[in-house]
Coordinates of C-alpha atoms and ligand atoms in Angstrom, one line a residue:
X1 CA 0.0 0.0 0.0
X2 CA 1.5 3.4 -0.9
X3 CA 1.7 6.3 1.5
X4 CA -1.3 8.1 0.0
X5 CA -3.5 5.0 0.5
X6 CA -2.2 4.6 4.0
X7 CA -3.0 8.2 4.8
X8 CA -6.4 8.0 3.2
X9 CA -7.2 5.0 5.3
X10 CA -6.2 6.8 8.5
X11 CA -8.1 10.0 7.3
X12 CA -11.3 8.0 6.8
X13 CA -11.3 7.0 10.4
X14 CA -11.3 10.5 11.7
X15 CA -12.5 12.9 8.9
X16 CA -15.8 12.3 7.1
X17 CA -15.0 10.7 3.8
X18 CA -11.3 11.3 4.6
X19 CA -11.4 14.8 3.2
X20 CA -12.1 18.4 4.4
X21 CA -14.0 19.3 1.2
X22 CA -15.9 16.7 -0.8
X23 CA -14.5 17.1 -4.3
X24 CA -11.1 16.1 -2.9
X25 CA -12.4 12.6 -2.3
X26 CA -12.3 11.8 -6.1
X27 CA -15.7 10.2 -5.8
X28 CA -16.7 11.4 -9.3
X29 CA -13.7 9.8 -10.9
X30 CA -13.6 6.7 -8.6
X31 CA -10.6 5.6 -6.7
X32 CA -8.8 7.4 -3.9
X33 CA -7.2 10.8 -3.7
X34 CA -3.4 11.3 -3.5
X35 CA -1.9 13.2 -0.7
X36 CA 0.4 16.2 -1.5
X37 CA 3.9 16.5 0.0
X38 CA 4.8 19.8 -1.6
X39 CA 4.2 22.0 -4.6
X40 CA 6.4 24.4 -6.6
X41 CA 5.6 26.4 -9.7
X42 CA 3.4 24.4 -12.0
X43 CA 4.2 21.1 -10.3
X44 CA 2.9 19.2 -7.3
X45 CA 4.6 16.2 -5.7
X46 CA 2.7 13.6 -3.8
X47 CA 3.7 11.8 -0.7
X48 CA 4.9 8.8 -2.8
X49 CA 7.3 11.1 -4.8
X50 CA 5.2 11.3 -8.0
X51 CA 5.5 14.7 -9.7
X52 CA 2.6 16.1 -11.6
X53 CA 1.9 19.1 -13.8
X54 CA -1.0 20.7 -12.0
X55 CA -4.1 22.3 -13.6
X56 CA -6.2 22.5 -10.4
X57 CA -4.0 25.3 -8.9
X58 CA -5.5 25.0 -5.5
X59 CA -8.9 25.4 -7.3
X60 CA -8.0 28.9 -8.4
X61 CA -5.8 30.8 -6.0
X62 CA -2.4 29.7 -7.4
X63 CA -2.3 32.1 -10.3
X64 CA 1.4 32.7 -10.0
X65 CA 2.0 28.9 -9.5
X66 CA 2.7 27.2 -6.2
X67 CA 4.9 28.8 -3.5
X68 CA 6.0 31.9 -5.4
X69 CA 9.0 33.6 -3.8
X70 CA 7.4 37.0 -3.7
X71 CA 4.4 35.7 -1.7
X72 CA 6.5 33.5 0.6
X73 CA 8.7 36.6 1.4
X74 CA 5.7 38.7 2.1
X75 CA 4.3 36.0 4.5
X76 CA 7.7 35.7 6.2
X77 CA 7.9 39.4 6.7
X78 CA 4.4 39.6 8.0
X79 CA 4.7 36.9 10.6
X80 CA 7.6 38.7 12.2
X81 CA 5.0 41.3 13.3
X82 CA 2.6 38.7 14.7
X83 CA -0.1 36.5 13.3
X84 CA -3.3 38.5 13.8
X85 CA -4.7 41.0 16.2
X86 CA -8.4 41.5 15.8
X87 CA -7.9 45.2 15.4
X88 CA -7.2 47.1 12.2
X89 CA -3.8 46.9 10.5
X90 CA -2.4 49.0 7.5
X91 CA -2.5 45.9 5.2
X92 CA -6.3 45.9 5.3
X93 CA -6.4 49.4 4.0
X94 CA -3.9 48.6 1.2
X95 CA -5.9 45.5 0.3
X96 CA -9.2 47.4 0.1
X97 CA -7.6 50.2 -2.0
X98 CA -6.1 47.6 -4.3
X99 CA -9.4 45.8 -4.8
X100 CA -11.3 49.1 -5.4
X101 CA -8.7 50.2 -8.0
X102 CA -8.8 46.8 -9.8
X103 CA -12.5 46.0 -9.8
X104 CA -14.5 48.7 -11.7
X105 CA -17.8 48.4 -9.8
X106 CA -16.4 48.1 -6.2
X107 CA -16.4 51.3 -4.2
X108 CA -16.2 49.7 -0.8
X109 CA -15.2 46.3 0.3
X110 CA -15.3 44.1 3.3
X111 CA -12.8 41.2 3.9
X112 CA -14.0 37.8 5.0
X113 CA -12.3 34.4 5.2
X114 CA -13.8 32.3 2.3
X115 CA -15.9 32.6 -0.8
X116 CA -18.8 31.0 1.1
X117 CA -18.7 33.8 3.7
X118 CA -18.6 36.4 0.9
X119 CA -21.7 35.1 -0.9
X120 CA -23.5 34.5 2.4
X121 CA -22.8 38.1 3.5
X122 CA -23.7 39.6 0.1
X123 CA -27.0 37.8 0.1
X124 CA -27.9 39.1 3.6
X125 CA -26.8 42.6 2.5
X126 CA -28.9 42.5 -0.6
X127 CA -31.9 41.4 1.4
X128 CA -31.3 44.0 4.1
X129 CA -30.9 46.8 1.5
X130 CA -33.9 45.9 -0.6
X131 CA -36.2 44.7 2.3
X132 CA -37.1 41.7 0.0
X133 CA -36.6 38.0 0.7
X134 CA -36.4 36.1 -2.5
X135 CA -33.3 35.5 -4.5
X136 CA -32.7 34.2 -8.0
X137 CA -29.8 31.9 -8.9
X138 CA -28.9 29.7 -11.8
X139 CA -29.0 25.9 -12.0
X140 CA -25.4 24.5 -11.8
X141 CA -24.0 27.8 -10.4
X142 CA -22.2 27.1 -7.1
X143 CA -21.7 29.9 -4.6
X144 CA -20.3 28.0 -1.7
X145 CA -22.2 26.0 0.9
X146 CA -24.6 28.8 2.1
X147 CA -28.0 27.3 3.0
X148 CA -30.0 29.5 0.6
X149 CA -27.5 28.9 -2.2
X150 CA -27.4 25.1 -2.0
X151 CA -30.3 24.8 -4.3
X152 CA -29.5 23.3 -7.8
X153 CA -25.9 24.0 -7.0
X154 CA -22.8 22.8 -8.8
X155 CA -19.4 21.6 -7.8
X156 CA -19.4 19.0 -5.0
X157 CA -23.1 19.2 -4.6
X158 CA -23.5 18.1 -8.2
X159 CA -20.9 15.4 -7.9
X160 CA -23.0 13.6 -5.3
X161 CA -26.2 14.0 -7.1
X162 CA -27.7 15.9 -4.2
X163 CA -28.3 19.4 -5.4
X164 CA -30.3 20.1 -2.3
X165 CA -28.3 19.3 0.8
X166 CA -29.9 17.6 3.8
X167 CA -30.1 20.1 6.6
X168 CA -31.4 23.0 4.5
X169 CA -34.9 23.6 5.7
X170 CA -37.5 23.6 2.8
X171 CA -38.6 27.0 4.0
X172 CA -35.2 28.5 3.3
X173 CA -35.0 26.8 -0.1
X174 CA -38.4 28.2 -1.0
X175 CA -36.9 31.7 -1.0
X176 CA -34.5 30.6 -3.7
X177 CA -35.8 30.7 -7.2
X178 CA -33.7 28.8 -9.8
X179 CA -33.6 29.0 -13.6
X180 CA -31.3 27.7 -16.3
X181 CA -28.2 29.8 -17.0
X182 CA -28.3 31.6 -20.4
X183 CA -32.1 31.5 -20.5
X184 CA -33.4 35.0 -20.7
X185 CA -37.0 33.9 -21.2
X186 CA -37.0 31.9 -17.9
X187 CA -35.5 34.9 -16.1
X188 CA -38.2 37.2 -17.5
X189 CA -40.9 34.9 -16.5
X190 CA -39.7 34.6 -12.9
X191 CA -39.4 38.4 -12.7
X192 CA -42.9 38.8 -14.2
X193 CA -44.3 36.6 -11.4
X194 CA -42.1 37.5 -8.4
X195 CA -40.2 40.6 -9.5
X196 CA -41.1 42.9 -6.6
X197 CA -40.0 40.2 -4.1
X198 CA -36.6 39.5 -5.6
X199 CA -33.8 41.0 -3.6
X200 CA -31.1 39.9 -5.9
X201 CA -29.9 37.8 -8.8
X202 CA -26.7 36.1 -8.0
X203 CA -24.6 34.6 -10.8
X204 CA -21.2 33.2 -11.6
X205 CA -20.8 35.4 -14.7
X206 CA -18.7 32.6 -16.3
X207 CA -20.0 29.4 -14.6
X208 CA -17.1 27.2 -13.4
X209 CA -18.7 24.6 -11.1
X210 CA -20.5 22.4 -13.7
X211 CA -17.5 22.4 -15.9
X212 CA -16.6 25.8 -17.5
X213 CA -18.8 27.4 -20.0
X214 CA -19.7 30.9 -21.1
X215 CA -22.6 33.3 -21.4
X216 CA -24.5 33.8 -24.7
X217 CA -24.0 37.2 -26.2
X218 CA -26.0 39.7 -24.2
X219 CA -27.0 37.4 -21.4
X220 CA -25.1 39.2 -18.6
X221 CA -26.2 42.6 -20.0
X222 CA -29.8 41.4 -19.9
X223 CA -29.4 40.4 -16.2
X224 CA -28.1 43.9 -15.5
X225 CA -31.1 45.6 -17.2
X226 CA -33.8 43.4 -15.8
X227 CA -32.5 43.7 -12.2
X228 CA -32.4 47.5 -12.7
X229 CA -36.0 47.4 -14.1
X230 CA -37.2 45.7 -10.9
X231 CA -35.0 47.4 -8.4
X232 CA -33.3 44.1 -7.5
X233 CA -29.6 43.9 -7.0
X234 CA -27.2 42.1 -9.3
X235 CA -24.4 40.1 -7.6
X236 CA -21.5 38.8 -9.6
X237 CA -19.9 35.9 -7.8
X238 CA -16.3 36.4 -9.1
X239 CA -14.7 34.2 -6.5
X240 CA -13.2 32.2 -9.4
X241 CA -13.2 34.6 -12.2
X242 CA -12.1 37.7 -10.3
X243 CA -8.4 38.7 -10.8
X244 CA -8.3 35.7 -13.1
X245 CA -9.9 36.2 -16.5
X246 CA -8.9 39.9 -16.4
X247 CA -7.6 42.2 -13.5
X248 CA -11.2 43.3 -12.9
X249 CA -12.8 40.0 -13.7
X250 CA -15.7 39.3 -16.0
X251 CA -17.3 42.6 -15.3
X252 CA -14.3 44.4 -16.8
X253 CA -14.4 42.2 -19.9
X254 CA -18.2 42.9 -20.5
X255 CA -18.2 46.5 -19.1
X256 CA -21.0 45.6 -16.7
X257 CA -21.4 47.1 -13.2
X258 CA -23.0 44.6 -10.8
X259 CA -24.2 46.1 -7.5
X260 CA -22.2 43.7 -5.4
X261 CA -19.2 41.4 -6.2
X262 CA -18.0 38.4 -4.3
X263 CA -14.3 37.7 -4.4
X264 CA -11.8 35.3 -2.9
X265 CA -9.1 32.8 -4.0
X266 CA -6.4 34.9 -5.8
X267 CA -6.7 37.8 -3.3
X268 CA -5.6 35.5 -0.5
X269 CA -2.3 34.5 -2.2
X270 CA -3.0 30.9 -1.1
X271 CA -4.3 31.8 2.4
X272 CA -8.0 31.7 3.4
X273 CA -9.5 34.9 2.2
X274 CA -12.8 36.1 0.7
X275 CA -14.3 39.6 0.2
X276 CA -17.5 41.2 -0.9
X277 CA -17.8 44.8 -2.2
X278 CA -19.8 47.1 -4.4
X279 CA -21.7 50.4 -4.4
X280 CA -20.9 52.6 -1.4
X281 CA -24.6 53.2 -0.6
X282 CA -25.2 49.5 -0.4
X283 CA -22.0 48.6 1.5
X284 CA -22.8 51.3 4.1
X285 CA -25.8 49.2 5.2
X286 CA -23.3 46.9 6.9
X287 CA -22.6 47.0 10.6
X288 CA -21.3 49.3 12.2
X289 CA -22.7 51.9 9.8
X290 CA -26.0 50.1 9.0
X291 CA -28.4 47.4 10.3
X292 CA -27.0 44.4 8.3
X293 CA -24.8 42.4 10.7
X294 CA -21.5 40.9 9.5
X295 CA -18.3 40.2 11.5
X296 CA -15.3 37.9 11.8
X297 CA -12.4 37.4 14.2
X298 CA -9.9 36.5 11.5
X299 CA -11.3 38.8 8.8
X300 CA -8.6 41.0 7.2
X301 CA -5.9 38.8 8.8
X302 CA -2.6 40.7 8.3
X303 CA -0.6 37.6 7.0
X304 CA -3.3 36.8 4.5
X305 CA -3.6 40.4 3.4
X306 CA 0.2 40.6 2.8
X307 CA 0.1 37.3 0.9
X308 CA -2.7 38.5 -1.3
X309 CA -1.2 41.9 -1.9
X310 CA 2.1 40.4 -2.9
X311 CA 0.4 38.1 -5.4
X312 CA -1.6 41.0 -6.9
X313 CA 1.4 43.3 -7.2
X314 CA 3.4 40.5 -8.8
X315 CA 0.6 39.8 -11.3
X316 CA 0.7 43.5 -12.3
X317 CA 4.5 43.7 -12.4
X318 CA 4.7 40.7 -14.7
X319 CA 1.9 41.8 -16.9
X320 CA 0.5 38.4 -16.0
X321 CA -2.8 38.5 -17.9
X322 CA -1.1 38.8 -21.4
X323 CA 1.1 35.8 -20.6
X324 CA -1.8 33.8 -19.2
X325 CA -3.7 34.5 -22.4
X326 CA -0.7 33.3 -24.4
X327 CA -0.5 30.0 -22.4
X328 CA -4.2 29.5 -22.5
X329 CA -4.3 29.9 -26.3
X330 CA -1.5 27.4 -26.6
X331 CA -3.3 24.9 -24.5
X332 CA -6.6 25.4 -26.4
X333 CA -4.9 25.0 -29.7
X334 CA -3.0 21.9 -28.6
X335 CA -6.0 20.3 -27.1
X336 CA -8.1 20.9 -30.2
X337 CA -5.4 19.5 -32.4
X338 CA -5.1 16.5 -30.1
X339 CA -8.9 15.9 -30.5
X340 CA -8.7 16.3 -34.3
X341 CA -5.9 13.9 -34.8
X342 CA -7.7 11.3 -32.7
X343 CA -10.9 11.8 -34.5
X344 CA -12.9 13.5 -31.7
X345 CA -14.4 16.9 -31.5
X346 CA -15.3 17.3 -27.8
X347 CA -16.4 20.7 -26.5
X348 CA -13.6 22.9 -25.1
X349 CA -14.1 26.4 -23.7
X350 CA -11.6 28.9 -22.4
X351 CA -11.3 32.4 -21.1
X352 CA -7.7 33.4 -20.4
X353 CA -6.3 30.8 -18.0
X354 CA -9.6 29.1 -17.1
X355 CA -10.8 26.2 -19.3
X356 CA -13.3 23.4 -19.4
X357 CA -13.5 20.2 -21.5
X358 CA -16.8 18.4 -22.0
X359 CA -17.0 14.9 -23.4
X360 CA -19.8 15.8 -25.8
X361 CA -19.8 17.3 -29.3
X362 CA -22.7 19.5 -28.5
X363 CA -22.3 23.1 -27.3
X364 CA -22.8 23.7 -23.5
X365 CA -24.9 26.6 -22.4
X366 CA -26.3 25.4 -19.1
X367 CA -26.3 22.7 -16.5
X368 CA -28.6 20.4 -18.6
X369 CA -26.1 20.5 -21.5
X370 CA -23.2 19.9 -19.2
X371 CA -24.9 16.9 -17.7
X372 CA -25.2 15.3 -21.2
X373 CA -21.4 15.1 -21.4
X374 CA -20.0 11.5 -20.9
X375 CA -18.9 11.1 -17.3
X376 CA -17.3 7.7 -18.0
X377 CA -15.0 9.2 -20.6
X378 CA -14.1 12.0 -18.2
X379 CA -13.1 9.4 -15.6
X380 CA -10.9 7.5 -18.1
X381 CA -9.4 10.8 -19.3
X382 CA -8.7 11.8 -15.7
X383 CA -6.9 8.6 -14.7
X384 CA -5.0 8.3 -18.0
X385 CA -3.8 11.9 -17.8
X386 CA -2.7 11.3 -14.2
X387 CA -0.7 8.2 -15.3
X388 CA 1.2 10.4 -17.7
X389 CA 1.9 13.0 -15.0
X390 CA -0.9 15.5 -15.6
X391 CA -3.3 16.4 -12.8
X392 CA -6.6 17.7 -14.2
X393 CA -9.6 18.3 -11.9
X394 CA -10.9 15.1 -10.3
X395 CA -14.4 15.8 -11.5
X396 CA -16.1 16.8 -14.8
X397 CA -17.9 19.6 -12.8
X398 CA -14.9 21.8 -12.1
X399 CA -12.7 24.2 -14.0
X400 CA -9.0 23.9 -15.2
X401 CA -6.6 26.6 -14.2
X402 CA -3.3 27.6 -15.8
X403 CA -0.7 29.6 -13.8
X404 CA 2.1 31.9 -14.7
X405 CA 4.5 29.2 -13.7
X406 CA 3.4 26.9 -16.5
X407 CA 5.8 26.8 -19.3
X408 CA 5.4 26.1 -23.0
X409 CA 7.0 22.7 -22.3
X410 CA 4.4 21.9 -19.7
X411 CA 1.6 22.8 -22.1
X412 CA 3.1 20.8 -24.9
X413 CA 3.6 17.8 -22.7
X414 CA 0.0 18.1 -21.6
X415 CA -1.3 18.2 -25.2
X416 CA 0.9 15.2 -26.2
X417 CA -0.5 13.3 -23.2
X418 CA -4.1 14.3 -24.2
X419 CA -3.6 13.1 -27.7
X420 CA -2.6 9.7 -26.5
X421 CA -5.5 9.6 -24.1
X422 CA -8.1 10.8 -26.7
X423 CA -6.9 8.1 -29.1
X424 CA -7.5 5.5 -26.4
X425 CA -11.1 6.6 -25.7
Ligands
LIG501 N1 -15.5 24.1 -4.1 C1 -14.2 23.9 -4.7 C2 -14.3 23.6 -6.2 N2 -15.2 24.4 -6.9 C3 -13.4 22.8 -4.1 C4 -12.7 23.2 -3.0 C5 -11.7 22.2 -2.4 O1 -12.1 21.0 -2.4 O2 -10.7 22.6 -1.9

């Protein structure tokens, strides 16, 4: 038995399912997870000494690659001053100013500790601001494990075929309306029926938790206009796409100003951080200025702030987004060529350094389309790629991430491996 298996056996005795987050259990590809010893740049090494080219990237945060010197140095420097104080520090102001200057619609921002906390707080704020109770979300969009958002959710919730988690009271779920992503007609109908009760529409502007796919032309713009028409708020959950597809996220690419934005992952530089921000008049409804309560002992933790700031500054210094686009285009081209030469034309989507591969030839516009992709083929693909030293997401319902530490050689090796795998399918 190798060390990963031994550890997993021990873990299963004392941790539910042996993991601290369900997707890590590899249930959707079968088999057992490997345990990581260390990670550097674009590679991770497992406890059995196997080195892999990594396209999970800590599920998004590792945009510079693993353990970048500049972030490690910032962390080392920060810890010399202490680990956290529960009282304001200068780094929080620097972080807030940085976010406000990068994300076009954000005028004020509050730091939290995870993406889940960000969406939970943004929903409460939207309800408090509008004095309405219903929210509208999209099937297959995942916004963390917030009660009211675990309805038709993606990611781990999809993997287990339990879109509605046990423990979420039906009464809560009834306040959450769901419609298919990219379906303007369905959104219009829901607004026609419930419009004056809808506090907010929350959306992953580029969904990344049922695989990765994109909005139809005009869909996000339509969400902006219908929410304005009904005085509902529009929340962009840019926990994955923020600071990733462009410095200012999807909203910058499309020139749309959501009322609130949820953020996380990259801004923590690898440490646990989330944030939500938006229009000042809405954000000022939060305690201590307003009646919407929100708090956190570790929020704005100085070590996490310095790690995140170092990562953001380095991205800017390196002109990271141009390079990520280059690498992304190389991967896309290589994967498409690999499909062609093996006689397949699976569906591949990409924006910058985020990508998704669906084992179907049909386009994917929503959850139902994504579910039509062949899960057995994904499973074979995952394990065959792993055998060749490439770590793709251990579920078809996740997104692939490229980092600045990936090299042309990494990408070429990946496409060569994919070609072999596609031929074997
Ligand atoms: N919810 C994350 C994927 N969309 C997975 C987080 C994790 O397992 O670390």
